[in-house]
């Protein structure tokens, strides 16, 4: 059964005449007859009753004609959608965002699609990097935007590192540690531990840097007391309490960066992750461009406190 045969069925059902149908389809009458006969043979039942020169649909033929019209309409819609995808007018993107990119990129991504690409369909998923990778490998997602340092190396993954953003210890304005930092030329990690410490799940690389700077007690598994995937929630909690947030600096523009002693000097590297060998999904170039615009440090670096020790 082919779309051409279904088109022949519909045309003959509308005209009731093999001669007129053949003329409309630019076929010979024998060619049209063979097409209809082959379709009837495949379906196992007659589609038309031949009444002289007129052909009328059988009850089975009427039911088939209804379904054939729907199939042809769906095929036309698919063909039109393919052309729109090729022309950049449409895209269907299923994007997984890690905690940092989710805070910085999700709203700009959805806003850009709504303003500039109304024909696009975008579905955003949020989860841990491990779960997002599983969804990508299962082809439930088309691409991920995550901290590439949190990835387990795999030949299945194609990683395009696009942005690097600075990490920091952040507190609310007026936090007690700010006065301590001004008095003591910076804050020691043991002072920070007197307060709740908040963060998203941190990569092994960031954990290594924290321990290198501040000792074994700085491992996130030991020091973090408030942990979740949603940076906006952690930022809000930090702004309303004495919690100390470890995050990318740009995620908390209303918070104040603590001058640490020694300085943290850690960053997140955000990249676009796809399955190696998979055909590129339309719209990903726009996501790359938006990442370069949105995932940047716009908050000024706090100057180190006078006399702060070098890392």
Backbone as a ProteinNet text record, in pm:
[ID]
protein_1_A
[PRIMARY]
XXXXXXXXXXXXXXXXXXXXXXXXXXXXXXXXXXXXXXXXXXXXXXXXXXXXXXXXXXXXXXXXXXXXXXXXXXXXXXXXXXXXXXXXXXXXXXXXXXXXXXXXXXXXXXXXXXXXXXXXXXXXXXXXXXXXXXXXXXXXXXXXXXXXXXXXXXXXXXXXXXXXXXXXXXXXXXXXXXXXXXXXXXXXXXXXXXXXXXXXXXXXXXXXXXXXXXXXXXXXXXXXXXXXXXXXXXXXXXXXXXXXXXXXXXXXXXXXXXXXXXXXXXXXXXXXXXXXXXXXXXXXXXXXXXXXXXXXXXXXXXXXXXXXXXX
[TERTIARY]
84.6	0	88	59.6	140	50.6	113.8	38.5	-21.1	49.4	-1.4	-130.8	-132.3	-254	-370.2	-340.4	-446.4	-499	-409.5	-453.5	-542.2	-508	-592.3	-730.3	-732.7	-859.6	-947.2	-890.9	-969.3	-1018.9	-934.2	-974.5	-1088.8	-1077.6	-1185	-1312	-1300.3	-1419.1	-1488.1	-1412.5	-1471.6	-1536	-1475.6	-1529.9	-1627.5	-1606.1	-1690.5	-1665.9	-1558.8	-1532.4	-1384.5	-1353.2	-1213.8	-1153.9	-1232.3	-1179.1	-1146.3	-1240.3	-1212.4	-1102.1	-1097.6	-992	-856.2	-848.8	-722.2	-675.8	-769.9	-733.6	-681.5	-749.1	-706.1	-571.1	-541.5	-415.7	-304.3	-337.6	-239.6	-192.1	-289.4	-262	-347.7	-310.4	-399.4	-501.2	-615.1	-716.2	-666.6	-593.3	-542.5	-448.2	-365.2	-273.3	-350.4	-455.3	-536.5	-609.1	-659.5	-730.2	-636	-513	-416.7	-385.7	-374.8	-345.5	-457.7	-582.7	-697.3	-710.3	-687.4	-697.9	-591.7	-469.9	-362.9	-396.5	-456.6	-494.3	-604.2	-700.9	-807.5	-752.4	-658.6	-598.3	-524.9	-455.9	-380.7	-474.4	-585.4	-679.9	-774.4	-786.4	-867.9	-1015.5	-1056.2	-1198	-1210	-1321.4	-1342.1	-1368.5	-1317.4	-1338.1	-1450.5	-1475.1	-1575.1	-1667.8	-1791.5	-1886.2	-1888.2	-1865.2	-1868.2	-2010.4	-2070.6	-2208	-2201.8	-2194	-2176.3	-2042.8	-2049.7	-1928.8	-1903.3	-1991.5	-1978.7	-1924.1	-1842.9	-1787	-1828.6	-1890.6	-1936.5	-1864.7	-1831.8	-1763.1	-1850.4	-1790	-1856.6	-1857	-1933	-1925.3	-1782	-1709.9	-1570.3	-1488.9	-1520	-1449.4	-1473.4	-1596.1	-1623.2	-1539.3	-1529.9	-1447.7	-1301	-1254.1	-1115.4	-1088.7	-1184.7	-1165.8	-1148.3	-1225.5	-1211.2	-1069.3	-1019.8	-885.1	-778.6	-802.3	-704.8	-689.4	-801.2	-792.5	-709.3	-725.1	-648.9	-500.4	-470.6	-330.4	-265.2	-333.3	-277.7	-261	-356	-343.2	-223.2	-205.4	-89.2	41.4	42.1	162.9	194.6	92.3	113.6	167.7	113.6	160.2	305.9	342.2	481.3	574.1	531.8	612.7	631	522.9	530.7	620.2	608.9	691.2	839	868.3	1006.5	1064	985.3	1032.4	1057	967.7	984.4	1107.6	1133.3	1254.3	1378.8	1377.2	1493	1515.2	1406.7	1418.5	1438.6	1445.9	1467.5	1343.4	1226.7	1103.4	1047.1	1089.9	1037.7	1152.4	1136.7	1234.1	1164	1207	1156.6	1277.6	1296.7	1414.5	1374.7	1439.7	1422.2	1557.8	1565.4	1692.2	1694.1	1803	1824.4	1921.6	1886.1	1969.3	2015.7	2146.5	2200.4	2162.9	2203	2158.8	2206.9	2336.4	2387	2325.2	2329.3	2264.5	2114.9	2051.6	1908.9	1877.4	1961.2	1939.1	1964	2063.6	2106.3	2044.5	2007.7	1972.2	1825.4	1753.9	1618.7	1526.1	1519.3	1429.8	1469.8	1598.6	1635.1	1603.2	1622.2	1594.6	1446.8	1361.7	1217.9	1170.1	1225.7	1187.8	1228.9	1351.5	1397.8	1309.6	1271.6	1185.5	1049.1	993.7	862.1	865.6	975.7	983.2	1024.7	1123	1181.7	1147	1106.2	1080.6	947.6	836.1	706.3	669.5	735.1	706.1	784.1	873	952.9	873.5	909.8	855.8	974.5	979.3	1092.7	1042.4	1106.7	1076.1	1203.7	1198.1	1314.3	1299.5	1405.2	1408	1518.5	1493	1591.4	1614.6	1741.6	1775.4	1924.9	1973.3	2117.2	2182.3	2312.9	2384.2	2372.9	2385.4	2379.1	2244.8	2134.5	2002.9	1982.8	2033.6	2021.2	2097.9	2215.4	2294.1	2220.1	2158.3	2080.8	1967.2	1899.4	1789.7	1841.7	1958.8	2019	2053.9	2113.1	2151.3	2029.6	1917.7	1793.3	1717.7	1776.4	1717.1	1586.1	1567.3	1454.1	1484.6	1611.9	1654.9	1743.8	1746.8	1829.6	1966.3	1974.8	2100.8	2094.5	2212.1	2222.7	2309	2280.9	2371.3	2406.3	2529.9	2571.9	2714.6	2756.8	2898	2971.9	3057	3120.2	3214.5	3255.9	3341.1	3266.5	3134.2	3054.8	3025	3070.8	3044.3	3143.8	3095.4	3184	3225.7	3355	3397.7	3336.3	3287.7	3224.9	3240.8	3269.1	3281.3	3146.5	3037.7	2903.8	2870.9	2942.4	2905.3	2994.9	2932	3003.7	2988.7	3100.6	3098.1	3158.5	3079.9	3124.1	3127.8	3245.3	3258.9	3254.8	3159.8	3136.6	3161	3142	3143.7	3212.5	3275.8	3333.7	3289.1	3238.6	3186.9	3248.9	3281.4	3355.5	3265.7	3320.8	3250.7	3288.8	3204.5	3231	3151.2	3191.1	3112	3027.6	2895.1	2803.4	2720.4	2695.4	2613.1	2522.5	2427.1	2338.3	2412.4	2370.5	2426.5	2403.1	2504.1	2493.2	2522	2566	2598	2711.7	2708.3	2814.7	2954.7	2967.6	3100.2	3162.1	3080	3135.9	3213.9	3161.8	3235	3363.7	3358.9	3478.7	3581.5	3536.2	3627.7	3696.4	3622.6	3681.9	3784.2	3758.2	3848.7	3973.7	3952.6	4062.4	4122.6	4092	4147.9	4111.5	3984	3938.8	3878.5	3809.1	3739.7	3804.2	3832.5	3883.9	3767	3793.2	3686.4	3626.3	3707.8	3654.9	3551.8	3562.4	3460.3	3331.4	3346.1	3228.5	3150.4	3218.5	3153	3064.7	3073.1	2985.7	2843	2823.9	2693.4	2649.2	2519.6	2474.6	2540.9	2581.8	2643.3	2551.1	2519.4	2425.3	2496.9	2454.1	2507	2421.1	2438.4	2387.6	2486.2	2454.6	2555.8	2678.9	2794.8	2917.6	2997.8	3069.1	3148.2	3267.9	3325	3444.8	3559.9	3565.6	3672.6	3660	3537.5	3517.2	3545.5	3506.3	3536.6	3687.2	3759.7	3906.8	3964.8	3915.4	3965.3	3934.1	3812.3	3775.5	3868.3	3894.8	3983.6	4127.4	4167.9	4303	4319.6	4216.5	4223.9	4206.1	4109.4	4066.1	4076.3	4125	4143.7	4030.5	4045.3	3947.3	3805.9	3795	3662.4	3581.6	3647.7	3577.2	3514.7	3530.3	3463.3	3312.2	3243	3099	3019.9	3063.6	2992.7	2999	3097.8	3112.9	3055.5	3071.8	3039.9	2904.4	2851.4	2725.7	2608.4	2526.6	2410.9	2278.3	2278.6	2157.9	2190.4	2134.1	2169.3	2043.4	2036.6	1928.9	1975	1897.5	1934.6	1898.2	1813.2	1759.5	1835.8	1923.1	2000.1	1909.3	1804.6	1719.9	1666	1629.2	1580.6	1692	1811.5	1924.3	1961.7	1954.2	1982.5	1882.4	1754.3	1651.4	1672.1	1704.5	1730.1	1849.8	1954.1	2073.8	2042.6	1957.4	1922.7	1840	1774.1	1684.7	1739.5	1862.6	1917.3	2067.3	2132.4	2277.6	2350.2	2279.3	2343.9	2450	2549	2655	2638.6	2629.9	2605.1	2734.3	2764.3	2873.5	2810.4	2836.3	2771	2848.5	2806.4	2864.4	2823.4	2918.6	2896.5	2775.7	2757.2	2651.3	2512.3	2501.9	2370.5	2306.6	2386.5	2333.7	2374.9	2329	2372.6	2335.3	2231.5	2193.1	2266.3	2348.5	2426.5	2565.7	2636.7	2770.6	2872.7	2979.7	3084.4	3174.1	3194.5	3284.8	3429.4	3515	3657.7	3720.6	3747.1	3798.1	3950.9	3998.2	4142	4182.4	4244	4281.2	4162.1	4180.4	4072.9	4030.7	3903.1	3852.2	3913	3905.8	3960.9	3915.2	3782.5	3722.4	3617.6	3589	3492.5	3415.2	3302.5	3223.4	3242.5	3253.5	3268	3142.3	3064.6	2938	2953.3	2894.6	2903.4	2773.4	2763.9	2649.8	2688.2	2608.7	2640.6	2535.5	2581.9	2493.6	2547.9	2471.1	2516.4	2605.4	2721.2	2813.3	2748.9	2763.3	2711.2	2565.4	2495.3	2353.9	2338	2241.4	2215.3	2182.7	2247.7	2221.2	2073.3	2022.2	1882.1	1869.9	1776.3	1758.8	1733.3	1796.7	1778.7	1894.4	1984.2	2094	2194.4	2208.9	2299.2	2248.8	2117	2060.9	2085.4	2081	2109.8	2255.9	2346.8	2488.6	2509.8	2447.4	2462.4	2407.5	2293.8	2234.6	2321.1	2382.4	2472.9	2586.6	2641.5	2753.9	2710.4	2582.2	2531.4	2490.9	2425.4	2365.6	2460.3	2549	2635.4	2769.1	2762.3	2882.3	2878.8	2997.6	3007	2986.4	2869.6	2842.2	2859.5	2876.1	2895.5	3043.7	3075.3	3215	3279.9	3406	3482	3508.4	3478.3	3505.3	3655.3	3707.8	3850.5	3887.7	4003.7	4045.2	4063.8	4035	4054.7	4202.6	4229.2	4367.3	4445.6	4561.6	4648.5	4606.2	4506.9	4462.2	4575.6	4580.6	4688.3	4667.6	4773.8	4767.2	4730.2	4656.1	4616.4	4736.8
-118.8	0	123.6	216.2	337.4	460.2	575.4	700.8	727.5	685.6	703.5	624.4	501	419.9	483.1	536.4	601.5	725.4	796.7	913	868.3	757.1	703.2	666.6	605.2	568.1	691	796.5	916.8	983.4	991.8	1056.9	981.3	847.9	768.1	778.7	785.2	799.7	932.3	1035.3	1167.5	1179.7	1117.6	1131.3	1021.2	900.7	787.4	736.4	783.7	747.6	717.8	599.1	566	659.6	694.5	778.8	919	978.4	1113.5	1111.9	1009.4	998.6	982.8	897.1	877.5	1007.2	1083	1211.1	1308.2	1313.9	1406.1	1366.6	1236.8	1186.6	1173.7	1207.9	1196.9	1052.5	959.9	818	763.2	646.9	573.3	498	467.7	393.3	256.6	182.4	52.8	66.1	173	191.7	219.4	301.8	329.5	203.6	126	1.5	-94.4	-106	-195.6	-148.1	-17.4	37.6	6.1	27.2	0.7	-149.1	-229.5	-374.6	-425.9	-372.8	-415.1	-376.4	-258.8	-215.9	-306.2	-341.6	-431.4	-569.3	-616.6	-747.6	-746.2	-636.5	-628	-621.3	-548.5	-532.5	-652	-729.7	-850.8	-828.5	-708.3	-679.6	-577.6	-579.8	-479.2	-341.5	-240.8	-102.5	-34.6	-82.5	-19.6	-125.5	-85.7	-161.6	-96.8	-177.4	-126	-135.7	-21.5	-14.4	54.5	-26.3	29.7	102.5	230	311.6	384.5	368.4	438.4	343.8	396.9	319.1	383.3	305.3	354.5	278.9	350	288.3	182.9	71.2	-28.4	24.2	-37.2	5.8	1.5	-104.3	-111.3	0.6	29.1	135.3	271.6	296.2	424.5	440.3	331.6	338	360	292.5	309	450.1	508.6	642.9	745.5	727.8	819.1	810.8	688.1	671.1	718.4	693.7	734.9	886.6	957.8	1104.8	1152.9	1086.6	1126	1096.7	979.4	943.8	1043.5	1080	1175	1313.5	1352.1	1481.6	1481.7	1370.3	1360.2	1363.2	1295.7	1294.7	1434.8	1509.4	1647.2	1733.5	1712	1789.1	1757.9	1628.5	1590.2	1651.9	1649.7	1707.1	1857.9	1924.4	2068.5	2098.9	2015.9	2037.7	2017.1	1916.7	1893.8	2012.7	2071.1	2188.8	2305.8	2322.3	2431.9	2410.4	2284.6	2255.4	2287.4	2246	2270.8	2420.2	2497.2	2641.3	2719.3	2649.2	2717.1	2779	2753	2812.3	2733.7	2609.3	2524.9	2444.4	2408.3	2322.4	2254.8	2134.6	2062.1	2022.5	2093.1	2075	2023.3	1916.2	1864.1	1881.6	1981.8	2023.3	1989.2	1927.6	1904.8	2007.6	2072.9	2178.2	2137	2147.9	2130	2247.4	2241.6	2343.2	2482.3	2498.1	2630	2683.7	2609.7	2656.9	2678	2594.7	2612.9	2749	2795.2	2925.6	3039.5	3022.6	3133.1	3129.7	3012	2997.7	2970.9	2908.6	2862.5	2976.5	3082.3	3193.2	3261.7	3294.4	3351.5	3258.9	3127.8	3033.7	3032.1	3020.2	3018.3	3152.9	3260.8	3394.2	3417.1	3374.7	3391.8	3314.1	3192.5	3112	3178.6	3231.1	3294.7	3420.1	3496.5	3624	3607.1	3521.8	3516	3390.9	3285.4	3159	3100.1	3165	3115.9	2978	2933.6	2801.7	2690.3	2724.7	2623.5	2559.5	2435.8	2366.6	2324.7	2376.4	2350.5	2288.2	2180.2	2113.1	2109.5	2165.7	2174.6	2075.9	1999.1	1906.1	1946.6	1931.8	1964	1839.9	1807.9	1691.5	1693.9	1593	1580.4	1547.9	1573.4	1546	1399	1309.7	1166.2	1127.6	1178.6	1146.2	1207.6	1328.3	1392.5	1313.9	1266.2	1186.5	1058.5	994.5	873.1	902.7	1015.8	1052.7	1082.6	1144.9	1172.5	1042.2	947.9	820.2	739.1	758.6	690.5	765.6	876.2	962.1	1026.1	1038.1	1113.4	1262.1	1299.2	1438	1450.3	1570.7	1595.4	1652.2	1724.2	1786.9	1825.7	1843.5	1888.3	2013	2097.7	2206.7	2186.9	2145.4	2109.8	2156.3	2149.5	2170.1	2045.5	2062.9	1946.1	1874.8	1944.1	1878	1770.8	1775.8	1677.2	1553.7	1551.9	1439.2	1326.2	1204.4	1088.3	1072.1	1071.7	1062.4	941.8	963.6	855.9	884.1	778.9	793.6	823	798.9	826	973.9	1053.8	1193.8	1285.3	1381.4	1487.3	1613.7	1666.5	1778.5	1902.3	2007.8	2136.2	2237.5	2258.2	2351	2493.8	2572.8	2705.5	2818.9	2796.6	2907.6	2864.3	2960	2936.1	3048.7	3012.5	3111.3	3090.9	3200.2	3199.7	3162	3079.8	3042.6	3132.9	3134	3221.5	3175.9	3225.2	3214.8	3341.4	3326.3	3440.3	3448.2	3573.3	3596.8	3716.5	3735.2	3851.7	3977.7	4094.6	4219.1	4227.8	4272.7	4284.7	4157.2	4053.1	3926.7	3946.6	3880	3896.6	3868	3780	3747.1	3863.3	3954	4066.9	4159.5	4181.1	4263.5	4194.8	4062.8	3985.9	3994.5	3987.8	3995.2	4130.7	4236.1	4370.2	4386.2	4325.3	4338.7	4251.4	4129.7	4033.3	4014.8	4104	4095.8	3962.8	3926.1	3803.6	3707.8	3607.6	3511.7	3375	3309.3	3173.5	3075.8	2957.7	2861	2816.7	2811.2	2770.3	2870.7	2997.8	3096.8	3070.4	3033.5	3005.1	2887.7	2788.8	2667.9	2692.6	2808.8	2840.2	2869.3	2878	2910.9	2798.1	2789.8	2690.3	2717	2611.8	2624.9	2558.6	2632.6	2585.9	2569.2	2471.5	2455.3	2356.9	2358.2	2249.7	2133.9	2015.1	1908.8	1955.8	1947.6	1999.6	1886.6	1920	1819.7	1776.5	1664	1615.5	1715.2	1783.9	1882.1	1998.1	2047.8	2156.8	2107.6	1984.5	1928.9	1923.2	1883.4	1877.2	2014.6	2116.9	2253.1	2303.2	2276.6	2320.5	2259.1	2130.3	2065.8	2114.4	2140.5	2192.1	2328.8	2410.5	2546.1	2545.9	2465.2	2482.6	2356	2246.4	2126.1	2026.5	1906.7	1798.9	1836.8	1925.8	1962.5	2040	2086.1	2162.3	2072.8	1940.1	1852.4	1875.3	1893.1	1921.6	1820.1	1693.9	1592.9	1617.5	1691.7	1722.3	1858.3	1956.3	2093.4	2144.9	2093.6	2147.5	2093.2	2183.6	2145.8	2168.4	2251.1	2279.4	2250.9	2145.2	2106.6	2080.5	2137.1	2106.1	2145.2	2107.1	2133.7	2275	2343.3	2471.6	2588.5	2649.7	2764.3	2880.4	2916.1	3028	3011.3	2888.3	2865.5	2886.7	2840.7	2859	3006.4	3078.7	3222.4	3294.3	3256.8	3321.5	3290.5	3165.2	3128.9	3207.3	3219.5	3292.6	3439.7	3496.6	3638.5	3664.5	3561.1	3581.1	3522.2	3473.6	3409.4	3434.5	3369.4	3379.8	3265.2	3193.5	3085.7	3142.8	3059.5	3095	3005.2	3065.2	2990.7	2975.3	2851.9	2825.5	2803.8	2895.2	2888.8	2973.6	2970.2	3063.4	3204.9	3297.2	3433.1	3498.8	3478.1	3547.1	3501	3386.9	3335.9	3418	3492.8	3571.4	3715.9	3790.1	3929.9	4019.2	3981.7	4062	4024.3	3920.6	3877.7	3940.6	3926.6	3985.6	3871.8	3889.2	3788	3801.6	3688.6	3687.9	3684.1	3775.3	3764.2	3655	3542.1	3427.7	3434.4	3368.1	3360.4	3214.3	3150.1	3204.5	3212.7	3278	3293.9	3157.8	3145.4	3018.6	2983.3	3074	3054.4	2922.6	2905	2788.6	2838.7	2758.9	2799.3	2677.3	2706.6	2602.7	2617.7	2506	2506.8	2446	2531.1	2486.3	2451.7	2340.7	2296.3	2237.9	2227	2164	2019.7	1926.3	1783.8	1715.7	1643.7	1568.1	1426.2	1339.6	1203.9	1202.4	1143.5	1134.6	1055.9	1106.4	1037.4	1062.8	1132.8	1159.1	1281.9	1279.1	1391.3	1516.4	1631.5	1753.5	1791.5	1834	1874	2020.8	2057.3	2198.1	2283.3	2398.2	2489.6	2491.7	2391.2	2387.3	2500.8	2547.9	2661.4	2784.9	2802.2	2915.1	2899	2774.5	2749	2782.2	2743.3	2775.7	2927	2999.3	3145.1	3206.4	3155.6	3209.8	3177.2	3057.9	3023.5	3124.2	3161.7	3257	3394.6	3425.7	3555	3551.5	3441.8	3438	3385.9	3291.7	3230.5	3303.6	3427	3509.1	3576.5	3610.7	3680.4	3829.5	3878.6	4022.4	4093.5	4016.7	4076.7	4106	4226.5	4263.2	4176.9	4145.6	4067.8	4154.6	4102.5	4177.4	4187.5	4306.8	4316.9	4242.2	4178.1	4105.3	4202.7	4154.3	4238.2	4270.5	4385.7	4429.3	4329.4	4289.5	4198.7	4054.6	4022.3	3882.8	3795.6	3673.7	3583.3	3534.1	3511.9	3457.3	3310.8	3260.2	3118.8	3029.3
0	0	0	-90.1	-100	-92.7	-69.6	-70.1	-207.5	-312.8	-449	-468.2	-420.3	-431.2	-354.5	-236.1	-157.6	-229.4	-295	-372.8	-487.9	-552.8	-659.4	-605.2	-487.4	-424.6	-402.4	-345.6	-314.3	-441.8	-542.4	-667.4	-734.3	-738.3	-798.1	-715.6	-584.5	-499.2	-525.2	-557.2	-579.8	-717.7	-819.1	-955.3	-991	-934.7	-970	-1109.8	-1172.7	-1311.4	-1329.9	-1385.7	-1411.9	-1516.8	-1617.8	-1724.5	-1673.7	-1598.9	-1546.8	-1442.8	-1358.9	-1257.8	-1324.7	-1425.5	-1495.3	-1558.6	-1615.6	-1676.2	-1570.4	-1454.2	-1347.8	-1290.4	-1291.2	-1232.5	-1336.5	-1463.6	-1572.2	-1588.6	-1582.9	-1600	-1713.7	-1761.8	-1850.1	-1765.7	-1825.4	-1749.8	-1705.6	-1789.9	-1743.3	-1623.8	-1622.2	-1509.7	-1381.1	-1390.1	-1271.6	-1225.9	-1319.4	-1283.5	-1212.8	-1262.3	-1196.7	-1055.2	-1033.9	-901.9	-803.2	-846.7	-758.7	-732.2	-834.5	-816.8	-719.7	-731.9	-640.9	-497.2	-478.2	-343.3	-288.2	-370.4	-325.4	-291.1	-372	-343.6	-209.9	-182	-56	63.1	47.2	157.9	170.5	64.6	71.7	51	10.9	-11	-122.7	-195.7	-300.6	-240.7	-308.7	-265.9	-343.3	-465.5	-552	-610.9	-628.9	-709.8	-847.1	-952.3	-1088.3	-1141.7	-1168.2	-1217.5	-1353.6	-1456.9	-1590.3	-1597.5	-1637.2	-1643.3	-1511.2	-1417.5	-1289.6	-1183.8	-1092.2	-982.1	-850.5	-764	-633.9	-523	-416.5	-303.3	-236.6	-202.7	-118.6	25.6	115.5	257.4	311.1	275.9	316.4	252.1	124.3	53.6	117.1	165.8	231.6	357.4	435.6	557.5	522.6	416.7	375.3	324.4	256.1	201.7	313.8	421.8	536.3	593	611.1	666.3	567.8	439.4	338.7	336.7	349.1	351.5	471	586.1	704.2	685.3	626.8	603	508	401.6	305.4	368	453.2	521.7	614.7	686.8	776.5	697.1	582.3	500.2	448.9	409.5	364.1	477.5	598.1	713.6	745.5	737.4	761	657.1	531.7	424.9	445.9	484.1	507.8	626.9	731.7	850.4	818	736.6	696.6	622	532.5	459.6	553.7	652.1	747.6	834.5	873.3	950	868.7	740.3	655	634.6	635	616	744.3	857.8	985	1045.2	985.4	1036.7	1154.3	1168.3	1276	1335.9	1460.5	1527.3	1644.2	1673	1789.8	1873.7	1983.9	2067.2	2204.4	2245.6	2382	2450.7	2536.5	2596	2744.2	2789.6	2932	2985.9	3095.6	3153.8	3292.7	3316.7	3450.6	3539	3665.7	3761.7	3724.9	3694.3	3657.9	3531.2	3419.3	3297.3	3313.9	3397.8	3419.1	3477.7	3570.3	3632.6	3536.1	3447.5	3362	3222.3	3175.5	3034.5	3008.3	3101.6	3071.4	3030.8	3110.2	3076.7	2945.7	2923.2	2792.7	2675.3	2692.8	2584.7	2548.8	2649.8	2623.5	2570.1	2624.7	2576.9	2433	2396.9	2259.6	2161.9	2200.6	2114.1	2095.9	2205.3	2196.9	2110.6	2118.9	2047.1	1901.2	1875.5	1741.7	1662.7	1732.3	1663.7	1709.7	1677.1	1726.3	1672.7	1565.5	1511.8	1577.8	1670.9	1738.4	1851.5	1880.6	1997.7	2084.6	2207.2	2295.9	2425.7	2465.9	2591.8	2676	2795.8	2883.8	2998.8	3025	3137.4	3233.3	3362.6	3465.8	3551.1	3575.1	3657.5	3684.1	3754.2	3773.4	3639.9	3631.7	3507.1	3469.4	3566.4	3538	3476.2	3530.9	3477.1	3339.3	3319.3	3188.7	3082.7	3118	3022.5	2986.6	3084.9	3057.5	2959.1	2979.1	2888.9	2748.8	2740.3	2609.9	2538.7	2610.6	2551.1	2509	2578.7	2542.3	2432.8	2385.2	2281.9	2327	2457.1	2509.7	2511.6	2499.7	2487.5	2364.4	2306.1	2187.4	2222.3	2333	2371	2518.3	2577.4	2716	2721.6	2820.6	2855.6	3002.6	3029.2	3164.3	3187.1	3314.2	3346.5	3297.6	3198.2	3135.6	3232.1	3338.6	3438	3515.4	3511.9	3584.8	3500.4	3375.2	3286.7	3309.4	3299.2	3294	3148	3117.2	2977.1	2907	2784.3	2708.3	2559.9	2484.3	2338.8	2274.8	2347.3	2294.2	2290.6	2370.6	2388	2306.4	2240.9	2170.2	2253.5	2303.6	2398	2332.5	2328.2	2272.9	2387.1	2444.5	2557.3	2504.3	2555.8	2499.8	2597.8	2727.7	2823.2	2952.2	3018.9	3150.8	3242.9	3360.3	3453.4	3591	3653.1	3778.9	3896.3	3985.2	4106.9	4223.1	4326.6	4441.1	4562.3	4679.4	4801.4	4808.7	4821.1	4816.2	4943.8	4988.7	5107.3	5081.5	5169.6	5159.4	5201.5	5154.7	5207.1	5357.8	5431.2	5576.1	5651.2	5582.8	5648	5748.1	5864.2	5964.6	5909.9	5812.8	5760.2	5683.1	5633	5558.7	5651.4	5771.2	5868.1	5909.3	5925.1	5959.1	5847.5	5723.6	5609.6	5604.7	5635.2	5632.7	5744.3	5858.8	5973.1	5959	5903.8	5900.7	5762.3	5670.2	5534.7	5468	5473.5	5410.7	5511.8	5462.4	5547.2	5532	5643.1	5639.8	5629.7	5574.4	5555.6	5689.1	5793.3	5923.8	5973.7	5932.7	5968.2	5890.6	5763.1	5680.8	5737	5792.8	5840.9	5963.3	6021.1	6134.3	6087.6	5954.6	5897.5	5803	5774.8	5676	5539.9	5472.9	5340.4	5239.2	5133.6	5031.8	4898.7	4820.6	4685	4608.4	4477.1	4394.8	4406.5	4354.8	4352	4274	4333.8	4273.6	4210.7	4104.1	4033.4	4117.5	4080.8	4149.7	4136.1	4022.1	4001.6	4099.5	4119.6	4215.5	4357.3	4390	4521.9	4543.6	4440.1	4451.2	4477.7	4407.7	4426.6	4566.6	4614.1	4748.8	4854.7	4841.9	4939.9	4924.7	4803.1	4781.7	4846.5	4838.7	4894.7	5047.3	5095	5234.1	5319.4	5263.1	5342	5328.1	5388.7	5373.5	5417.7	5516.6	5565.7	5462.6	5355.8	5252.4	5146.3	5159.1	5063.2	5074.1	4960.7	4967.2	5047.6	5045.4	5123.2	5271.8	5317.9	5460.4	5499.2	5410.1	5453	5406.4	5294.7	5241.7	5323.1	5372.1	5453.4	5381.3	5277.4	5198.9	5052.2	4998.6	4861.6	4780	4660.5	4566.8	4427	4325.6	4187.3	4143.4	4217.5	4173	4234.6	4157.5	4206.9	4248	4171.7	4215.4	4357.3	4394.1	4530.4	4631.5	4600	4691.2	4703.5	4594	4598	4688.5	4675.4	4757.1	4905.8	4936.1	5075.7	5129.5	5049.4	5092.6	5115	5028.4	5042.4	5167.5	5222.8	5336.5	5466.3	5463.6	5582.8	5590.3	5685.2	5698.5	5628.5	5540.9	5466.3	5373.3	5340.9	5246.9	5125.2	5007.1	4884.8	4805.1	4763.5	4670.3	4533.5	4439.7	4308.6	4210.2	4083.4	3988.1	4029	4019.1	4069.2	4004.5	3874.7	3802.8	3842.8	3910.1	3949	4060	4135.2	4246.8	4238.6	4138.7	4124.2	4241.8	4315.2	4431.2	4558.1	4552	4667.2	4662.4	4772.3	4784	4786.9	4713.8	4711.6	4833.7	4900.7	5015.3	4967.2	5016	4985	5071.4	5008.3	5083	5097.5	5200.4	5226.1	5244	5137.9	5006.5	4912.6	4796.8	4699.6	4642.9	4606.3	4555.4	4419.5	4325.6	4191.5	4128.8	4123.6	4058.7	3960.1	3860.7	3759.8	3711.2	3647.1	3580.7	3430.3	3362.9	3217.4	3156.8	3093.5	3039	2891.1	2853.3	2715	2665.6	2533.9	2469.3	2439	2488.8	2478	2390.8	2288.1	2200.3	2186.3	2124	2097.8	1973.9	1985.9	1873.5	1759.8	1639.1	1522.2	1492.9	1580.2	1556.4	1467.3	1378.3	1289.2	1372.3	1341.9	1420.4	1416.4	1530	1540.4	1501.9	1412.9	1378.4	1502.3	1506.8	1619.9	1716.8	1710.9	1807.6	1787.1	1664.3	1641.9	1716.6	1722.1	1796.2	1945.6	1994.6	2135.8	2165.8	2077.9	2097.2	2105.5	2014	2013.4	2141.3	2187.7	2310.4	2431.3	2433.9	2544.4	2554.5	2440.2	2441.2	2490.7	2473.3	2520.6	2666.8	2706.8	2840.5	2947.2	2911.9	3012.3	3018.5	3065.7	3080.2	3216.4	3266.8	3395.2	3373.8	3417.6	3406.5	3539.5	3647.6	3779.6	3797.1	3839.6	3858.1	3965.5	3941.5	4038.6	4160.4	4280.1	4402.2	4423.1	4453.3	4479.5	4605.4	4609.6	4729.7	4845.3	4966.1	5084.5	5098.3	5151.5	5167.9	5251	5197.1	5273.3	5264.1	5176	5167.6	5118.9	5170.7	5132.1	4991.3	4921	4785.3	4791.9	4689.7	4691.6	4669.9
[MASK]
+++++++++++++++++++++++++++++++++++++++++++++++++++++++++++++++++++++++++++++++++++++++++++++++++++++++++++++++++++++++++++++++++++++++++++++++++++++++++++++++++++++++++++++++++++++++++++++++++++++++++++++++++++++++++++++++++++++++++++++++++++++++++++++++++++++++++++++++++++++++++++++++++++++++++++++++++++++++

